[in-house]
Short mmCIF file of C-alpha atoms in Angstrom, two decimals:
data_model
loop_
_atom_site.label_atom_id
_atom_site.label_comp_id
_atom_site.label_asym_id
_atom_site.label_seq_id
_atom_site.Cartn_x
_atom_site.Cartn_y
_atom_site.Cartn_z
CA MET A 730 49.44 21.93 7.78
CA LYS A 731 50.00 25.64 7.18
CA LEU A 732 51.91 27.60 9.79
CA THR A 733 49.60 27.75 12.79
CA THR A 734 50.02 29.49 16.12
CA LEU A 735 48.88 27.33 19.04
CA THR A 736 48.31 29.17 22.33
CA LYS A 737 47.66 27.38 25.61
CA HIS A 738 45.03 28.92 27.85
CA GLY A 739 43.80 27.91 31.29
CA HIS A 740 43.28 24.19 31.99
CA ALA A 741 41.99 22.45 28.82
CA CYS A 742 41.61 25.39 26.44
CA VAL A 743 43.76 26.05 23.39
CA ARG A 744 43.55 28.66 20.66
CA LEU A 745 44.67 28.03 17.07
CA GLU A 746 45.34 30.90 14.65
CA LYS A 747 46.00 30.56 10.92
CA ASP A 748 45.63 32.92 7.95
CA GLY A 749 43.87 35.50 10.13
CA SER A 750 41.27 33.05 11.48
CA THR A 751 40.93 31.87 15.07
CA LEU A 752 39.64 28.56 16.43
CA VAL A 753 39.15 28.05 20.18
CA ILE A 754 38.67 24.68 21.89
CA ASP A 755 37.06 24.15 25.31
CA PRO A 756 36.99 27.64 26.88
CA GLY A 757 35.52 26.40 30.17
CA GLY A 758 35.18 27.72 33.69
CA LEU A 759 38.90 27.43 34.50
CA THR A 760 39.92 29.42 31.44
CA GLU A 761 40.52 33.17 31.30
CA GLU A 762 37.84 35.11 29.39
CA SER A 763 40.37 36.53 26.93
CA ALA A 764 40.72 33.08 25.34
CA VAL A 765 37.62 33.61 23.19
CA GLU A 766 38.28 37.20 22.15
CA GLY A 767 38.12 37.46 18.37
CA ALA A 768 37.21 33.78 17.92
CA ASP A 769 35.72 32.81 14.56
CA ALA A 770 34.71 29.31 15.68
CA VAL A 771 34.56 27.35 18.94
CA LEU A 772 34.74 23.60 19.55
CA ILE A 773 33.41 22.02 22.76
CA THR A 774 34.31 18.42 23.58
CA HIS A 775 31.79 17.81 26.38
CA GLU A 776 29.51 19.30 29.01
CA HIS A 777 31.64 19.50 32.17
CA PHE A 778 32.15 22.99 33.62
CA ASP A 779 35.90 23.04 33.02
CA HIS A 780 35.27 22.69 29.27
CA LEU A 781 31.92 24.43 28.82
CA GLU A 782 30.75 27.77 30.18
CA VAL A 783 27.40 28.62 28.61
CA LYS A 784 27.43 32.21 29.82
CA ARG A 785 30.68 32.89 28.00
CA LEU A 786 29.44 31.33 24.77
CA ALA A 787 26.25 33.38 24.95
CA ALA A 788 28.39 36.52 24.74
CA LEU A 789 30.08 35.50 21.48
CA ALA A 790 29.55 37.63 18.38
CA SER A 791 26.59 36.51 16.29
CA GLY A 792 28.76 35.35 13.38
CA VAL A 793 30.71 32.84 15.47
CA GLN A 794 29.78 29.16 15.09
CA ILE A 795 30.09 26.36 17.65
CA TRP A 796 30.62 22.66 16.93
CA THR A 797 29.97 20.12 19.67
CA CYS A 798 28.21 16.89 20.65
CA ALA A 799 24.43 16.57 20.94
CA ALA A 800 24.41 16.72 24.75
CA VAL A 801 26.18 20.07 24.81
CA ALA A 802 24.11 21.43 21.93
CA ALA A 803 20.97 20.77 23.98
CA GLN A 804 22.35 23.06 26.70
CA LEU A 805 23.08 25.80 24.16
CA GLU A 806 19.57 26.08 22.72
CA GLY A 807 18.50 29.69 22.44
CA LEU A 808 21.96 31.13 21.84
CA SER A 809 22.25 33.72 19.08
CA VAL A 810 25.22 31.90 17.56
CA LYS A 811 24.81 28.84 15.34
CA VAL A 812 25.44 25.51 17.10
CA ASN A 813 26.38 22.50 14.95
CA VAL A 814 26.03 18.93 16.25
CA VAL A 815 28.81 16.50 15.33
CA GLY A 816 29.70 12.93 16.23
CA GLU A 817 32.41 10.35 15.69
CA GLY A 818 33.44 10.04 12.04
CA ASP A 819 32.15 13.46 11.01
CA ALA A 820 34.32 15.96 9.16
CA PHE A 821 33.75 19.68 8.69
CA THR A 822 35.48 23.01 8.09
CA ALA A 823 35.51 25.71 10.77
CA ALA A 824 37.31 29.05 10.48
CA GLY A 825 39.40 27.63 7.64
CA PHE A 826 40.51 24.57 9.62
CA GLU A 827 39.68 21.04 8.43
CA ILE A 828 38.40 19.06 11.39
CA GLY A 829 37.67 15.38 11.98
CA VAL A 830 35.74 14.00 14.94
CA ALA A 831 36.84 10.97 16.97
CA GLY A 832 35.45 9.46 20.15
CA ARG A 833 32.03 9.15 21.75
CA GLU A 834 32.23 9.04 25.55
CA HIS A 835 34.03 10.63 28.47
CA ALA A 836 36.51 8.38 30.27
CA LYS A 837 35.09 6.58 33.30
CA VAL A 838 35.27 8.57 36.55
CA TRP A 839 33.49 6.04 38.77
CA PRO A 840 31.49 2.89 37.86
CA GLU A 841 28.29 4.31 39.38
CA MET A 842 28.59 7.65 37.58
CA PRO A 843 26.91 7.78 34.15
CA LEU A 844 29.21 8.48 31.22
CA VAL A 845 28.62 11.69 29.28
CA GLN A 846 29.19 12.30 25.59
CA ASN A 847 32.68 13.42 24.60
CA VAL A 848 34.04 14.13 21.14
CA GLY A 849 37.69 14.68 20.24
CA PHE A 850 38.81 16.94 17.41
CA LEU A 851 41.65 16.37 14.93
CA ILE A 852 42.55 19.72 13.37
CA ASP A 853 44.13 19.88 9.92
CA GLY A 854 45.23 16.27 10.32
CA GLU A 855 47.85 17.44 12.82
CA VAL A 856 46.56 18.60 16.23
CA PHE A 857 44.37 16.30 18.32
CA HIS A 858 42.35 17.46 21.35
CA PRO A 859 40.70 14.38 22.93
CA GLY A 860 38.63 16.16 25.56
CA ASP A 861 38.35 13.93 28.63
CA ALA A 862 39.00 10.60 26.95
CA PHE A 863 41.78 8.29 25.81
CA THR A 864 40.65 8.25 22.19
CA VAL A 865 43.25 7.15 19.66
CA PRO A 866 42.41 8.61 16.23
CA GLY A 867 42.50 6.37 13.20
CA SER A 868 45.32 8.35 11.61
CA PRO A 869 48.77 9.52 12.79
CA VAL A 870 48.87 12.52 15.14
CA GLY A 871 51.67 15.04 14.87
CA THR A 872 50.67 17.14 17.87
CA LEU A 873 48.78 15.65 20.82
CA LEU A 874 47.15 17.87 23.41
CA THR A 875 47.53 15.32 26.15
CA PRO A 876 45.40 15.41 29.32
CA THR A 877 47.56 15.19 32.43
CA GLY A 878 45.27 15.32 35.45
CA GLY A 879 41.70 14.84 36.63
CA PRO A 880 39.40 12.52 38.61
CA TRP A 881 39.04 10.28 35.55
CA MET A 882 42.69 9.38 35.06
CA LYS A 883 45.77 7.91 36.73
CA ALA A 884 49.39 8.65 35.90
CA ALA A 885 49.75 5.19 34.34
CA GLU A 886 46.80 5.88 32.03
CA MET A 887 48.29 9.22 31.05
CA LEU A 888 51.54 7.54 30.04
CA ASP A 889 49.80 4.64 28.31
CA TYR A 890 47.78 7.13 26.27
CA LEU A 891 50.86 9.03 25.16
CA LYS A 892 52.41 5.73 24.10
CA ALA A 893 49.28 4.59 22.25
CA VAL A 894 48.94 7.78 20.20
CA ASN A 895 52.72 8.09 19.71
CA PRO A 896 52.72 11.71 18.52
CA THR A 897 55.70 13.62 17.20
CA ARG A 898 55.14 16.19 19.94
CA ALA A 899 52.79 16.61 22.89
CA PHE A 900 51.61 19.57 24.92
CA SER A 901 49.99 19.26 28.33
CA ILE A 902 46.33 20.19 28.82
CA HIS A 903 43.79 19.47 31.57
CA ASP A 904 46.40 20.52 34.10
CA GLY A 905 44.55 23.28 35.96
CA LEU A 906 44.03 21.20 39.12
CA TYR A 907 47.76 20.82 39.84
CA ASN A 908 49.97 23.02 41.99
CA GLU A 909 53.58 23.63 40.93
CA VAL A 910 54.80 20.48 42.68
CA GLY A 911 52.27 18.33 40.85
CA LEU A 912 53.07 19.97 37.52
CA SER A 913 56.77 19.28 37.97
CA LEU A 914 56.09 15.62 38.73
CA VAL A 915 53.88 15.21 35.67
CA ASP A 916 56.35 17.07 33.46
CA GLY A 917 59.10 14.65 34.42
CA LEU A 918 56.99 11.57 33.76
CA LEU A 919 55.79 12.75 30.37
CA ASP A 920 59.16 14.06 29.26
CA ARG A 921 60.86 10.73 29.95
CA SER A 922 58.07 8.80 28.25
CA ALA A 923 58.08 11.05 25.18
CA GLN A 924 61.85 10.82 24.82
CA ALA A 925 61.69 7.02 25.03
CA GLN A 926 59.28 7.11 22.08
CA GLY A 927 61.45 9.50 20.09
CA GLY A 928 58.97 12.35 20.57
CA ASP A 929 58.97 15.70 22.34
CA PHE A 930 56.89 16.87 25.31
CA ARG A 931 56.37 20.40 26.56
CA ARG A 932 54.06 22.07 29.05
CA LEU A 933 53.02 25.50 27.85
CA LYS A 934 52.11 28.06 30.48
CA PRO A 935 48.77 29.87 30.07
CA GLY A 936 49.26 32.49 27.39
CA GLU A 937 52.35 30.83 25.91
CA SER A 938 52.36 30.10 22.17
CA VAL A 939 54.22 27.88 19.72
CA VAL A 940 54.16 27.77 15.93
CA ILE A 941 53.55 24.41 14.28
CA GLY A 942 53.16 23.22 10.71
CA GLY A 943 54.71 24.70 7.62
#
């Protein structure tokens, strides 16, 4: 993977920049509007408000393209930007990034609540954003954007997922529902688990960036 700047934005959104191109994932309702400024391509994992804000996507420049699952694409009909439908096993290029798709459904929230479509994205064979699911890609993951909180997960599932993927490094996402006390608790759990696996865990604050690859 070429040198890539990864910037954490609010809740589940990240921004990847490489060779002058910008890819944004899941700029939802808990994410600051600046996250999509200058985006060349946008990926949406699923339809929940904290990952998808239609109004914001409607304001994107006409040359921007969106890649997402069929359920989200149906909600984006009529937008001036091009919307591409992808599913598990697909591969495509967006804004100069090579992307593979893994996963089909959102993790279970409650047995009586229907599951929605959810696709995870593996970027340049290095960075994996699972959306709201515990999808384990079929290839090694260097950098896992690991969900850390929500009505669909328990702490034990969070730790089991980190262990199953076994990344070299992990950064926290889906953490916008925590206060500082909750974030500190989760940080401690994930840090100990990552160290036990020989990996590294960090929680980036909104707006904080790291450089990966090279």
